[in-house]
PDB file of C-alpha atoms and ligand atoms in Angstrom:
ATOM      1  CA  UNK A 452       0.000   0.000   0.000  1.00 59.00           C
ATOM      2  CA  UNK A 453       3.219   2.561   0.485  1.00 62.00           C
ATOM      3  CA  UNK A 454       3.803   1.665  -3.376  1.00 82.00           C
ATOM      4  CA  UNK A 455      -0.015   3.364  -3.532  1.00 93.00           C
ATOM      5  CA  UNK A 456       0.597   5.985  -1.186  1.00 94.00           C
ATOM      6  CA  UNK A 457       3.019   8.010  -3.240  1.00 95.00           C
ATOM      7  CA  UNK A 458       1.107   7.141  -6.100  1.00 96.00           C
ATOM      8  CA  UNK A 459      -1.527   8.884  -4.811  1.00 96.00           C
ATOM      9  CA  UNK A 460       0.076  12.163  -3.248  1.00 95.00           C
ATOM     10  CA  UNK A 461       2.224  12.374  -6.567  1.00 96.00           C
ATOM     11  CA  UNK A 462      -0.822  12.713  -8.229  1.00 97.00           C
ATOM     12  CA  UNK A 463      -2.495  15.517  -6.082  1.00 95.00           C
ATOM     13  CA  UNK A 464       0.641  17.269  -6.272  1.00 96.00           C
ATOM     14  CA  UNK A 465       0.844  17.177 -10.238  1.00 97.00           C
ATOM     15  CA  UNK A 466      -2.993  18.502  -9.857  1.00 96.00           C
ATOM     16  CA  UNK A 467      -4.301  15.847 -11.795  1.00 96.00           C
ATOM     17  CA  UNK A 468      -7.939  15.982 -11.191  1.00 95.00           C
ATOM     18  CA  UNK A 469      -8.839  13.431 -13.655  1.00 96.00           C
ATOM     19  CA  UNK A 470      -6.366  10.492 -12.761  1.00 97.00           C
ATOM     20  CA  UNK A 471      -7.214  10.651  -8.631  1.00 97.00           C
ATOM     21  CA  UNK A 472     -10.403   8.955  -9.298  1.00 97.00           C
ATOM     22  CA  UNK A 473      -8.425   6.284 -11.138  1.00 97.00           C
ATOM     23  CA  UNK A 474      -5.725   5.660  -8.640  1.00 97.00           C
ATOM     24  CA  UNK A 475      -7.878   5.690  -6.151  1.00 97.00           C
ATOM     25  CA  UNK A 476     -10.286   2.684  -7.488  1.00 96.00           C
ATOM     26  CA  UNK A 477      -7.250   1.187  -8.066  1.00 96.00           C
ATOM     27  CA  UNK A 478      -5.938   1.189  -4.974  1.00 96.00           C
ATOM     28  CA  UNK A 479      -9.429   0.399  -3.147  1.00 96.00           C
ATOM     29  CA  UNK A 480      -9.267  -2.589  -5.885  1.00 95.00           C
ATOM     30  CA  UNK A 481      -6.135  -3.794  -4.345  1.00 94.00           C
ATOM     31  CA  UNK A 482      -6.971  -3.819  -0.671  1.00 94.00           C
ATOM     32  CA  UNK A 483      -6.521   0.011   0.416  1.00 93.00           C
ATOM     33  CA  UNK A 484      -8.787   1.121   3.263  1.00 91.00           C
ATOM     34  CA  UNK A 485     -10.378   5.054   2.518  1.00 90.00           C
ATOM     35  CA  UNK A 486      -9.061   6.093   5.615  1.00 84.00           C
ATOM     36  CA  UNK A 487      -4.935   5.888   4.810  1.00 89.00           C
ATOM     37  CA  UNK A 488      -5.966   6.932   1.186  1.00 92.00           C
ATOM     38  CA  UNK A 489      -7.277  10.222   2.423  1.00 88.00           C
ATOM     39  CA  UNK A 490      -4.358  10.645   4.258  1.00 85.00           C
ATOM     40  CA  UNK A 491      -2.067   9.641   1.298  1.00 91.00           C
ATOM     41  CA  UNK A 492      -4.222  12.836  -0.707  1.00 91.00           C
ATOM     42  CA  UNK A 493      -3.540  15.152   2.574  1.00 85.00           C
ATOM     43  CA  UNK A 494       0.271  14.515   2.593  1.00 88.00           C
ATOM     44  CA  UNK A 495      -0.084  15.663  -1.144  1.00 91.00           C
ATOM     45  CA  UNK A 496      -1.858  18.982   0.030  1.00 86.00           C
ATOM     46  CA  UNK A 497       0.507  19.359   2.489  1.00 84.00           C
ATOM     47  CA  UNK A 498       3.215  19.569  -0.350  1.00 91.00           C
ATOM     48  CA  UNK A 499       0.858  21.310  -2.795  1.00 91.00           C
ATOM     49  CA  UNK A 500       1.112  24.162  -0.271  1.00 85.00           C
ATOM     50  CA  UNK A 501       4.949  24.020   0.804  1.00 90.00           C
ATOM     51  CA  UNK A 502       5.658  24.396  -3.251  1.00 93.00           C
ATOM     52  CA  UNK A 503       3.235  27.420  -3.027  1.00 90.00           C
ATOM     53  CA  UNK A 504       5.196  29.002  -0.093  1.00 86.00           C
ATOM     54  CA  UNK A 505       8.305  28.598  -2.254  1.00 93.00           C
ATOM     55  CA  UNK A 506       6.956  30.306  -5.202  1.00 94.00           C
ATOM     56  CA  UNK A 507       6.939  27.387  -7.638  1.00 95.00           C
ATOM     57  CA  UNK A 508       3.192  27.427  -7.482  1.00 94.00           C
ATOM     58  CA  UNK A 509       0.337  29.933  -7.972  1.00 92.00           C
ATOM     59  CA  UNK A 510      -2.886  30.698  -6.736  1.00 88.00           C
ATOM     60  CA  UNK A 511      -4.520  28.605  -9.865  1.00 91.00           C
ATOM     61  CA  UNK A 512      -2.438  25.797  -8.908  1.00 92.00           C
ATOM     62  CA  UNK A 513      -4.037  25.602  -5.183  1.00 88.00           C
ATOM     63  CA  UNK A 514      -7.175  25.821  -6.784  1.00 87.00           C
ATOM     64  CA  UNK A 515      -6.838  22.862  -8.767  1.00 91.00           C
ATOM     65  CA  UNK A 516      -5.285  21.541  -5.792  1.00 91.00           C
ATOM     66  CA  UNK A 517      -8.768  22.013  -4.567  1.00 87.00           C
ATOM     67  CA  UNK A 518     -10.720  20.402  -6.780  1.00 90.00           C
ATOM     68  CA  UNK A 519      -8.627  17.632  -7.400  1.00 92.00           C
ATOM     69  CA  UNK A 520      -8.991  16.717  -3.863  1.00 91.00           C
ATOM     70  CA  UNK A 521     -12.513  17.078  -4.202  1.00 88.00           C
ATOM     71  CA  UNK A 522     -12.675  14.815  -6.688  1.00 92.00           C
ATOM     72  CA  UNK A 523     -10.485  11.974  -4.559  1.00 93.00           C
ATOM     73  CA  UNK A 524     -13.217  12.627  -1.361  1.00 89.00           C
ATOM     74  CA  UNK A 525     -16.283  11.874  -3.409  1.00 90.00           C
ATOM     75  CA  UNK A 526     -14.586   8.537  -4.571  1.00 94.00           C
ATOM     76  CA  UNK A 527     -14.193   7.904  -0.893  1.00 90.00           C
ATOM     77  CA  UNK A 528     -16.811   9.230   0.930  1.00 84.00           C
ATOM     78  CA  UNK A 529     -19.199   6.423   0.569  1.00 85.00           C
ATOM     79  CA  UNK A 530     -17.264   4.126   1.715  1.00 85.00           C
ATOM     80  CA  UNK A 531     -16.454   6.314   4.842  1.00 76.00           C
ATOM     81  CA  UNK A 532     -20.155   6.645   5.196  1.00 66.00           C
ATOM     82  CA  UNK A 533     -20.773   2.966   5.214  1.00 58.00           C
ATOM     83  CA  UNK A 534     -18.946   2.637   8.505  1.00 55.00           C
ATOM     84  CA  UNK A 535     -21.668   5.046  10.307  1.00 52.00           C
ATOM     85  CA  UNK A 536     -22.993   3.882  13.416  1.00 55.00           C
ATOM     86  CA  UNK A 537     -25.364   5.386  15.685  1.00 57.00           C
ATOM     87  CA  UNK A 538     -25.652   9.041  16.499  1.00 73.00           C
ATOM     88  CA  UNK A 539     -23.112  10.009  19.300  1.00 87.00           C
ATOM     89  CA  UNK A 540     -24.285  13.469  19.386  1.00 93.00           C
ATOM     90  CA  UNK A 541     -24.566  16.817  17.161  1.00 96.00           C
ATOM     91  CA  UNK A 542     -21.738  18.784  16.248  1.00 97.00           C
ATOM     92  CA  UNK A 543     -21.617  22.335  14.626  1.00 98.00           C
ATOM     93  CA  UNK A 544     -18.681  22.213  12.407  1.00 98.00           C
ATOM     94  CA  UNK A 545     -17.435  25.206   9.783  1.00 98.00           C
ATOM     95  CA  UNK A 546     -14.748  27.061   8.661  1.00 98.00           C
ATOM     96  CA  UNK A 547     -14.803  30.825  10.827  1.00 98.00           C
ATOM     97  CA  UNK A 548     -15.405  34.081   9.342  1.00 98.00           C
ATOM     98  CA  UNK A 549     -12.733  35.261   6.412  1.00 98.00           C
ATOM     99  CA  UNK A 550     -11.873  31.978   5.336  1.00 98.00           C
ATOM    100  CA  UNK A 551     -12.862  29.848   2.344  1.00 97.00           C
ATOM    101  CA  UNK A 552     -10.596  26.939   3.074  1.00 96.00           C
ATOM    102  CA  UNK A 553     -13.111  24.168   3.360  1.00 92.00           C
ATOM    103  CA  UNK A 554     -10.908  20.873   2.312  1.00 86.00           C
ATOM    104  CA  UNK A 555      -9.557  20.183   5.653  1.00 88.00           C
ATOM    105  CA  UNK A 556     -13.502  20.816   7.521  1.00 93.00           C
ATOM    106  CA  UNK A 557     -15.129  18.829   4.702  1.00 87.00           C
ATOM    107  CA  UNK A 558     -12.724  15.493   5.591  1.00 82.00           C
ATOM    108  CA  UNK A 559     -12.770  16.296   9.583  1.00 89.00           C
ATOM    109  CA  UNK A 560     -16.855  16.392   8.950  1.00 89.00           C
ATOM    110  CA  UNK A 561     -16.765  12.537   6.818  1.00 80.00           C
ATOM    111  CA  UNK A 562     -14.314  11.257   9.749  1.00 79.00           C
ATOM    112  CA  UNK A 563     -16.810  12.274  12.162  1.00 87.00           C
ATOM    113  CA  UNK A 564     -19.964  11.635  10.106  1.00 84.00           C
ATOM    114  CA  UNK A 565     -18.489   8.150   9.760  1.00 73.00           C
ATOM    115  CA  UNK A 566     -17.703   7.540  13.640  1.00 78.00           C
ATOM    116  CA  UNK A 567     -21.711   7.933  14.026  1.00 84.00           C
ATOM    117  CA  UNK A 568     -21.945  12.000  14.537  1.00 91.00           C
ATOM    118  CA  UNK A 569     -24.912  14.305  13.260  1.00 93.00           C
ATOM    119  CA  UNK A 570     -22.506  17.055  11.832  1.00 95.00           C
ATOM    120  CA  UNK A 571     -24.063  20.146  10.760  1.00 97.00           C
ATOM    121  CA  UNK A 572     -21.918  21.733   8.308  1.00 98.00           C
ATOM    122  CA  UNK A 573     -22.082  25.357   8.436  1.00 98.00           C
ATOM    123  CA  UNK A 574     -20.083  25.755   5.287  1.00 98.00           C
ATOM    124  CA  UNK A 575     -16.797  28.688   4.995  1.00 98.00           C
ATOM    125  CA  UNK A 576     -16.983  32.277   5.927  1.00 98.00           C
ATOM    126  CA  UNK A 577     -19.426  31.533   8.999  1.00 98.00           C
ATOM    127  CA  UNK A 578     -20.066  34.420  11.347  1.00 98.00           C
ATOM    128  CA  UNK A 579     -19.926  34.074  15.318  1.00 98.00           C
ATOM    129  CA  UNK A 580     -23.911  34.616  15.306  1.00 98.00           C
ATOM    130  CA  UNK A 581     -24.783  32.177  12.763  1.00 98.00           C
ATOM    131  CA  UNK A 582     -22.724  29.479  14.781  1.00 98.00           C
ATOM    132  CA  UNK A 583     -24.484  30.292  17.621  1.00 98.00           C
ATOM    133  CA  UNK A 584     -27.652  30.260  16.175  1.00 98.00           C
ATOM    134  CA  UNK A 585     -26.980  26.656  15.126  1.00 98.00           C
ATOM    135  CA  UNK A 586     -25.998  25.417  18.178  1.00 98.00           C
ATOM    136  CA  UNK A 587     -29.152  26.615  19.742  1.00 97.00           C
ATOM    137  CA  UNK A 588     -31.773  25.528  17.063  1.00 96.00           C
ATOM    138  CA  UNK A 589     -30.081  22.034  17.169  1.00 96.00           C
ATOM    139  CA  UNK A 590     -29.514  21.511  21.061  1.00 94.00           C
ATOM    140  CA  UNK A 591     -25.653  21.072  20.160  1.00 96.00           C
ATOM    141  CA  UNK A 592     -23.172  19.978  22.856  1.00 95.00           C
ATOM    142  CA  UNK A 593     -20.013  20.991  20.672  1.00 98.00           C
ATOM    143  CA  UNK A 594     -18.429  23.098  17.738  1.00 98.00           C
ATOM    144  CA  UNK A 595     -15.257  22.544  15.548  1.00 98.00           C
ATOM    145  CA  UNK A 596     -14.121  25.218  14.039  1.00 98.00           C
ATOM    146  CA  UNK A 597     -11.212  25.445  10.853  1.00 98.00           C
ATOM    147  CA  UNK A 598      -9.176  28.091  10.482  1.00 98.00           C
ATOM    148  CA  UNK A 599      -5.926  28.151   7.752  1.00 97.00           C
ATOM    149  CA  UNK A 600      -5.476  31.618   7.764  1.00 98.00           C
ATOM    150  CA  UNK A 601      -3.683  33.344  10.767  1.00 97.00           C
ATOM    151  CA  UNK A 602      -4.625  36.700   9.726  1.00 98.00           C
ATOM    152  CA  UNK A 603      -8.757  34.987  10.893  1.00 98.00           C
ATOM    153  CA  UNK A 604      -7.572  33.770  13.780  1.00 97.00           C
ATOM    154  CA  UNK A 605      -9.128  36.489  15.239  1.00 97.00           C
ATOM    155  CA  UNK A 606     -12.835  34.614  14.481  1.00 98.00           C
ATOM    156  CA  UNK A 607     -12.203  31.538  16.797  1.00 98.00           C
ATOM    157  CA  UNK A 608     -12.558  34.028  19.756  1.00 98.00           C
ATOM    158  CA  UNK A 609     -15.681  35.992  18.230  1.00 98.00           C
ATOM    159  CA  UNK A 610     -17.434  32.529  18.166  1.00 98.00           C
ATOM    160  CA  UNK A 611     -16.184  32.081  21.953  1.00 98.00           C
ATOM    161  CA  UNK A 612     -17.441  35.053  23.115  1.00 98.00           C
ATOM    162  CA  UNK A 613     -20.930  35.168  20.966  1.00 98.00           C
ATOM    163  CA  UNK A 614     -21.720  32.021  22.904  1.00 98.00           C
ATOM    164  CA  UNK A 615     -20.641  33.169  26.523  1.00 97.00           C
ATOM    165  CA  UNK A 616     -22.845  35.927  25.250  1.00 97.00           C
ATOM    166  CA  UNK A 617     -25.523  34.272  25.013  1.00 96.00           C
ATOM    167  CA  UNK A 618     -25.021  31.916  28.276  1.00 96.00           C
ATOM    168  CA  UNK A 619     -24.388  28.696  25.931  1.00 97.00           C
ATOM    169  CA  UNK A 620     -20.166  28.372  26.279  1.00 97.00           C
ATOM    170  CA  UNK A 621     -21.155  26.247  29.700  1.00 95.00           C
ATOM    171  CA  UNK A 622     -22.777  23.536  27.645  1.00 93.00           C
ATOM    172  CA  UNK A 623     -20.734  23.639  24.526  1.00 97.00           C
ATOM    173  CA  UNK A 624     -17.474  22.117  24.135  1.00 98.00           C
ATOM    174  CA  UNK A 625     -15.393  23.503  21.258  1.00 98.00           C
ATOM    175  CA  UNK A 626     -12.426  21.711  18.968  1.00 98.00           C
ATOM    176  CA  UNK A 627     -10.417  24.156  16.753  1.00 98.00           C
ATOM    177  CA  UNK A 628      -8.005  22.723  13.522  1.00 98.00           C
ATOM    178  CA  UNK A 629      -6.145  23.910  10.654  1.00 96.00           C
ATOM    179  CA  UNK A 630      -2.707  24.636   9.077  1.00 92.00           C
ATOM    180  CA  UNK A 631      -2.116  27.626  11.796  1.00 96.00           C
ATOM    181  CA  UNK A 632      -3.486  26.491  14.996  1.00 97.00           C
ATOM    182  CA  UNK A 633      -0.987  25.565  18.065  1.00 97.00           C
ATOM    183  CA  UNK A 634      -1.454  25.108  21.465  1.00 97.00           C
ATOM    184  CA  UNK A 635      -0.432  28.802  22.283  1.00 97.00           C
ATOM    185  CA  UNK A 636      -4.267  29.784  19.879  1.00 97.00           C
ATOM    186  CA  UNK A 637      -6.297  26.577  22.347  1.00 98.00           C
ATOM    187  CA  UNK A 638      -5.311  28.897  25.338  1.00 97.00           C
ATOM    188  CA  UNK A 639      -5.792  32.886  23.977  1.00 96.00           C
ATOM    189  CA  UNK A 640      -8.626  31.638  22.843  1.00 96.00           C
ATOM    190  CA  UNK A 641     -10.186  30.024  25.720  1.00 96.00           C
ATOM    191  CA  UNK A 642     -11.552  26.268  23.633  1.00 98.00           C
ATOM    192  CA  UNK A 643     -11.248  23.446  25.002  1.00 98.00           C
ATOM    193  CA  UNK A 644      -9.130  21.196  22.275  1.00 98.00           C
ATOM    194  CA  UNK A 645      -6.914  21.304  19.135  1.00 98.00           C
ATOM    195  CA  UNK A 646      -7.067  18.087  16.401  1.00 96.00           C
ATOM    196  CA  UNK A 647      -3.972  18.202  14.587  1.00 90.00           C
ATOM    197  CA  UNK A 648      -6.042  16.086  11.865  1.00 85.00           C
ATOM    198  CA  UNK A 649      -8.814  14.207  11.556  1.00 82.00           C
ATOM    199  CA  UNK A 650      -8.614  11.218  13.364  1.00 77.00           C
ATOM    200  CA  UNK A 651      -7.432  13.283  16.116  1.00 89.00           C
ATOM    201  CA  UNK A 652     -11.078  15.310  15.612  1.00 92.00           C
ATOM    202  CA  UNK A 653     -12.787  12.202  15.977  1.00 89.00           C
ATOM    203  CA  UNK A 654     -10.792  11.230  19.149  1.00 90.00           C
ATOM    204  CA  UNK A 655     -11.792  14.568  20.878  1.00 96.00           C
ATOM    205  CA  UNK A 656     -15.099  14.682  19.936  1.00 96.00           C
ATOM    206  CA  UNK A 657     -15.744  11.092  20.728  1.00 93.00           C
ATOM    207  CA  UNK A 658     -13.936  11.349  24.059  1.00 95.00           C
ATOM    208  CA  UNK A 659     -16.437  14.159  25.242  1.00 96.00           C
ATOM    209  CA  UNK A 660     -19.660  12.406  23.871  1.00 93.00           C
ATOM    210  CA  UNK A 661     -18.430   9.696  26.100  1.00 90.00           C
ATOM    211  CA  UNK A 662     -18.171  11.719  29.081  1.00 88.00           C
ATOM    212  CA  UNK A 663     -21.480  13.246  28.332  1.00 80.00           C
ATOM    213  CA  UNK A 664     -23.308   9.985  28.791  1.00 70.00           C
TER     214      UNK A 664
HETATM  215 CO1  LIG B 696      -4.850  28.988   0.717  1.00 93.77          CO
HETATM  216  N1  LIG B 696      -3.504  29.400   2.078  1.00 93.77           N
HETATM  217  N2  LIG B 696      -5.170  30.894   0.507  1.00 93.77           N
HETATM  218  N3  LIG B 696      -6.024  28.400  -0.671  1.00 93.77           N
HETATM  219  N4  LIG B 696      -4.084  27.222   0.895  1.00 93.77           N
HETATM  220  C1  LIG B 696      -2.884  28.178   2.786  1.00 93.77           C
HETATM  221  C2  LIG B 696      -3.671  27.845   4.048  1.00 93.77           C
HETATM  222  C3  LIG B 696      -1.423  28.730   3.092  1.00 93.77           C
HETATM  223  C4  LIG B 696      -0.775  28.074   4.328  1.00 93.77           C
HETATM  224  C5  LIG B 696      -0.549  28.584   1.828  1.00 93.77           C
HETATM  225  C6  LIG B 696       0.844  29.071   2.057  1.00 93.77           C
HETATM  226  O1  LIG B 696       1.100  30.258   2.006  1.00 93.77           O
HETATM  227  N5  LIG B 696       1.734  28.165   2.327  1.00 93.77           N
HETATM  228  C7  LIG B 696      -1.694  30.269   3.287  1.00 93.77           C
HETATM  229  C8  LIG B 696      -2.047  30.720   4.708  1.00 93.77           C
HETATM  230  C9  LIG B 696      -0.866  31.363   5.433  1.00 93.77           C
HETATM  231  C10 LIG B 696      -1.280  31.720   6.817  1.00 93.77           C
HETATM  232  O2  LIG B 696      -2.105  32.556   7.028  1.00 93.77           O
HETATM  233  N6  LIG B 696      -0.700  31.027   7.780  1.00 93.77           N
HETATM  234  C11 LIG B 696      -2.852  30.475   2.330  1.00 93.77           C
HETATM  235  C12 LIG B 696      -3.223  31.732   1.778  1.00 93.77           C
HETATM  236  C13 LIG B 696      -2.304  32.912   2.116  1.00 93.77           C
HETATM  237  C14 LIG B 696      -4.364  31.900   0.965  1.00 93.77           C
HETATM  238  C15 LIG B 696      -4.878  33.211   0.344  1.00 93.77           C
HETATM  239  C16 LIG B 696      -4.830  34.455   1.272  1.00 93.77           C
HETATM  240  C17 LIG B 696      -4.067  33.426  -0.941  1.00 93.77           C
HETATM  241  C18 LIG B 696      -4.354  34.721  -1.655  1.00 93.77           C
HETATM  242  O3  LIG B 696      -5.467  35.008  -2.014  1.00 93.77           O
HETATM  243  N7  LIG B 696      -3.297  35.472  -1.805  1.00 93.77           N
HETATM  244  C19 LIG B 696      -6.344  32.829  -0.014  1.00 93.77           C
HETATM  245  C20 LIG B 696      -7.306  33.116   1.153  1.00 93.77           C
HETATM  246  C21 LIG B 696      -8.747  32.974   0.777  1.00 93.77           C
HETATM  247  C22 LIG B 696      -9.638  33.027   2.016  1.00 93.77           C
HETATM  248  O4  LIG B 696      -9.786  32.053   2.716  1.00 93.77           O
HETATM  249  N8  LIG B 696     -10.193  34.193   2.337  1.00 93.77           N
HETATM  250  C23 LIG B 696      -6.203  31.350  -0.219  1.00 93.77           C
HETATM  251  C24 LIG B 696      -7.008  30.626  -1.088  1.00 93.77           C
HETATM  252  C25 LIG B 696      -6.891  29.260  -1.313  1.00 93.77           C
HETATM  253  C26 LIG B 696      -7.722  28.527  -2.372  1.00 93.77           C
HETATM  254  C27 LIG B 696      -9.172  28.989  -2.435  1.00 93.77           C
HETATM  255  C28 LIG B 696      -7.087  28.744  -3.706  1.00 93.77           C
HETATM  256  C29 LIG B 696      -7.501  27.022  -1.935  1.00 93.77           C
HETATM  257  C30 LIG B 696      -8.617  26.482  -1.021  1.00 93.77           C
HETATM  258  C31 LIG B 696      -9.613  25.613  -1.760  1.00 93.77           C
HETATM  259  C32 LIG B 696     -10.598  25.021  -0.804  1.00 93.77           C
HETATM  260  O5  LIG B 696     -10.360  24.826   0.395  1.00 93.77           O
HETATM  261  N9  LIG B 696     -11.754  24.728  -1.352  1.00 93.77           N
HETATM  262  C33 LIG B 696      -6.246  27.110  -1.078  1.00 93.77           C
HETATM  263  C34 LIG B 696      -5.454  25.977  -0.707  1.00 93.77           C
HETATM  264  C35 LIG B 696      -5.781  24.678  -1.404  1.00 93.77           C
HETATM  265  C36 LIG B 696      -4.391  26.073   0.244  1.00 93.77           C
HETATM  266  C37 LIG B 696      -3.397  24.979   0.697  1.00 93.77           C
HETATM  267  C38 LIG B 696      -2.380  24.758  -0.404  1.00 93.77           C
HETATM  268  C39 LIG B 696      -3.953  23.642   1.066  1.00 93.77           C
HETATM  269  C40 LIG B 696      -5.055  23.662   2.131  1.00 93.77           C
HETATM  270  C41 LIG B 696      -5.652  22.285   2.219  1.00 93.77           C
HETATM  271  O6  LIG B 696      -6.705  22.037   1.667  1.00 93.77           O
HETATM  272  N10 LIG B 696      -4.900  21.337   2.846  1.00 93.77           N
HETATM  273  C42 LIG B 696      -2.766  25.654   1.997  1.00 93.77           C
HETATM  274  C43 LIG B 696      -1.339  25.223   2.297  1.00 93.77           C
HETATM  275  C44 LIG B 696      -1.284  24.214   3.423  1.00 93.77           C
HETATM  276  O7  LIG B 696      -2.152  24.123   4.263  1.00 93.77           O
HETATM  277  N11 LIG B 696      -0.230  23.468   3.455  1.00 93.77           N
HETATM  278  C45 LIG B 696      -3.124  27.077   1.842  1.00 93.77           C
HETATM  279  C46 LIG B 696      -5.292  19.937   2.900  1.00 93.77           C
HETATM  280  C47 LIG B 696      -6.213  19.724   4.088  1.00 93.77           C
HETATM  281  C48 LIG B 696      -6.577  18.242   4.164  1.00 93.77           C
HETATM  282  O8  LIG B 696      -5.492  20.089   5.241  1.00 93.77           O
HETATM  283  O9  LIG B 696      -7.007  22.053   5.764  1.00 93.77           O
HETATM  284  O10 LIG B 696      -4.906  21.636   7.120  1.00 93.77           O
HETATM  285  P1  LIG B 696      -6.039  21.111   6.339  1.00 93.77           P
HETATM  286  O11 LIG B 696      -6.900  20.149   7.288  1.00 93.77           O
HETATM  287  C49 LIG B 696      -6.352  19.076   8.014  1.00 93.77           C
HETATM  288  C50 LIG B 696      -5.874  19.473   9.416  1.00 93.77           C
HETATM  289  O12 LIG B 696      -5.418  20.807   9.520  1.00 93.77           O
HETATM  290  C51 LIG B 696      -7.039  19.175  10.282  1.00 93.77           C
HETATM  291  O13 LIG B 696      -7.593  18.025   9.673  1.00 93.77           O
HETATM  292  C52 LIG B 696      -7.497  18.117   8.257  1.00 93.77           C
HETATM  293  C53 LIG B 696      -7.314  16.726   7.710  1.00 93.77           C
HETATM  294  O14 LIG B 696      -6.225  16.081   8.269  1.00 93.77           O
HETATM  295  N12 LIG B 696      -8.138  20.116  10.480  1.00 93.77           N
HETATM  296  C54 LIG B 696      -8.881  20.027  11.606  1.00 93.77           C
HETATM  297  C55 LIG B 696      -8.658  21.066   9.704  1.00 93.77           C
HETATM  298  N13 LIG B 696      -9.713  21.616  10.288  1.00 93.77           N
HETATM  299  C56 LIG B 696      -9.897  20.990  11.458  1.00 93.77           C
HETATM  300  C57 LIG B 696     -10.850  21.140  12.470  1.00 93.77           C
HETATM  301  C58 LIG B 696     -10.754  20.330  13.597  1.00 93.77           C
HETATM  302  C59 LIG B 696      -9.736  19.412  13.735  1.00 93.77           C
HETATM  303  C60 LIG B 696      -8.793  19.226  12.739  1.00 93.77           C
HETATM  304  O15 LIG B 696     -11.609  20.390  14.610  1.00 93.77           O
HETATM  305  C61 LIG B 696     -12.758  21.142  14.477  1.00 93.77           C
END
């Protein structure tokens, strides 16, 4: 599966939107499990955006990035979807005010989808009030919240204050994630976890439904 895994990171990095859907039957065909092939598409990302840093790709090129990750997640998804169990709980997920990064959320919001969470996907660009909102209307016990650009870091602590605000921070437990968060952001902030990826999102998020019980 290694042989695969470049394969398939190779391929996000050359942007090639119409041979990840290949690859990745392929390597499904040969015994791959979705999970490790997602990651194998995220390590390509991860590259995608180190080759932007050093100037040897443009803004078009994360674009296709984009959509050529898309196109490996709806390959996958289904069969991430298949492992669903029952609900653990409702979670408020989006990407916070400013930024339109939504690669990252959508996987975090399959993993957890998958692991038997209601996830209500809030899209990119969500405002502190419309998070709140959500959490109200749907009796939500947390919120995960992406953020890639440290210039909107700003909006994790809009969203922590909008619900203090409105007396629900008690009874909501929030999970930030994304290229720029650190440890130092969990405590300015004032949430209660960071998930370094997505398994690590379902780990947090499962751990408190389970103390919820
Ligand atoms: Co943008 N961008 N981008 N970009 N982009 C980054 C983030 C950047 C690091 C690139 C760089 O300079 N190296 C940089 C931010 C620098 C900074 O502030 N620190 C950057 C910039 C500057 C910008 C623009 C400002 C560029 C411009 O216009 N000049 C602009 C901003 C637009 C805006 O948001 N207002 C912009 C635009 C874009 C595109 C639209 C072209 C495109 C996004 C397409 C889309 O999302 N639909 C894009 C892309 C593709 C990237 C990179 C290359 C890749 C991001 C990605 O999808 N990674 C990125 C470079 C990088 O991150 N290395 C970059 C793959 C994804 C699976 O990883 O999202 O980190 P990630 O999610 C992971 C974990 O972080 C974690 O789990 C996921 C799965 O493992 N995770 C969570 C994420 N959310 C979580 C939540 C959790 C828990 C875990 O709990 C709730």
């Amino acid at each position: 599966m290694k042989d695969y895994s470049q394969k398939i990171k190779d391929v996000v990095v050359s942007l090639d939107m119409d041979a990840i859907p290949l690859i990745l039957k392929e390597a499904l065909e040969a015994g791959g499990e979705a999970p490790a092939l997602l990651d194998a598409m995220s390590a390509g990302m991860v590259e995608v955006g180190r080759l932007f840093e050093e100037g040897e790709y443009f803004l078009a090129d994360l674009v296709l990035a984009g959509e050529t990750m898309k196109a490996g997640v709806s390959v996958l998804e289904p069969l991430l979807e298949k492992q669903k169990q029952d609900k653990k709980g409702t979670i408020v997920l989006c990407t916070v005010k400013g930024d339109v990064h939504d690669i990252g959320k959508n996987l975090v919001g399959t993993m957890l989808g998958s692991a038997g969470f209601e996830v209500i996907d809030l899209g990119v660009d969500v405002p502190a009030e419309k998070v709140v909102a959500s959490v109200r209307d749907h009796n939500a016990r947390a919120v995960g919240l992406s953020v890639l650009l440290t210039t909107m870091t700003g909006a994790i602590g809009d969203v922590v204050d909008a619900l203090h605000k409105e007396n629900l921070r008690e009874r909501v437990k929030i999970a930030i994630g994304g290229a720029c968060t650190t440890p130092e952001l969990v405590a300015q902030t004032g949430v209660d976890a960071l998930g370094k990826d997505a398994v690590e999102a379902v780990r947090i998020f499962s751990a408190w439904a389970a103390e919820s019980k």
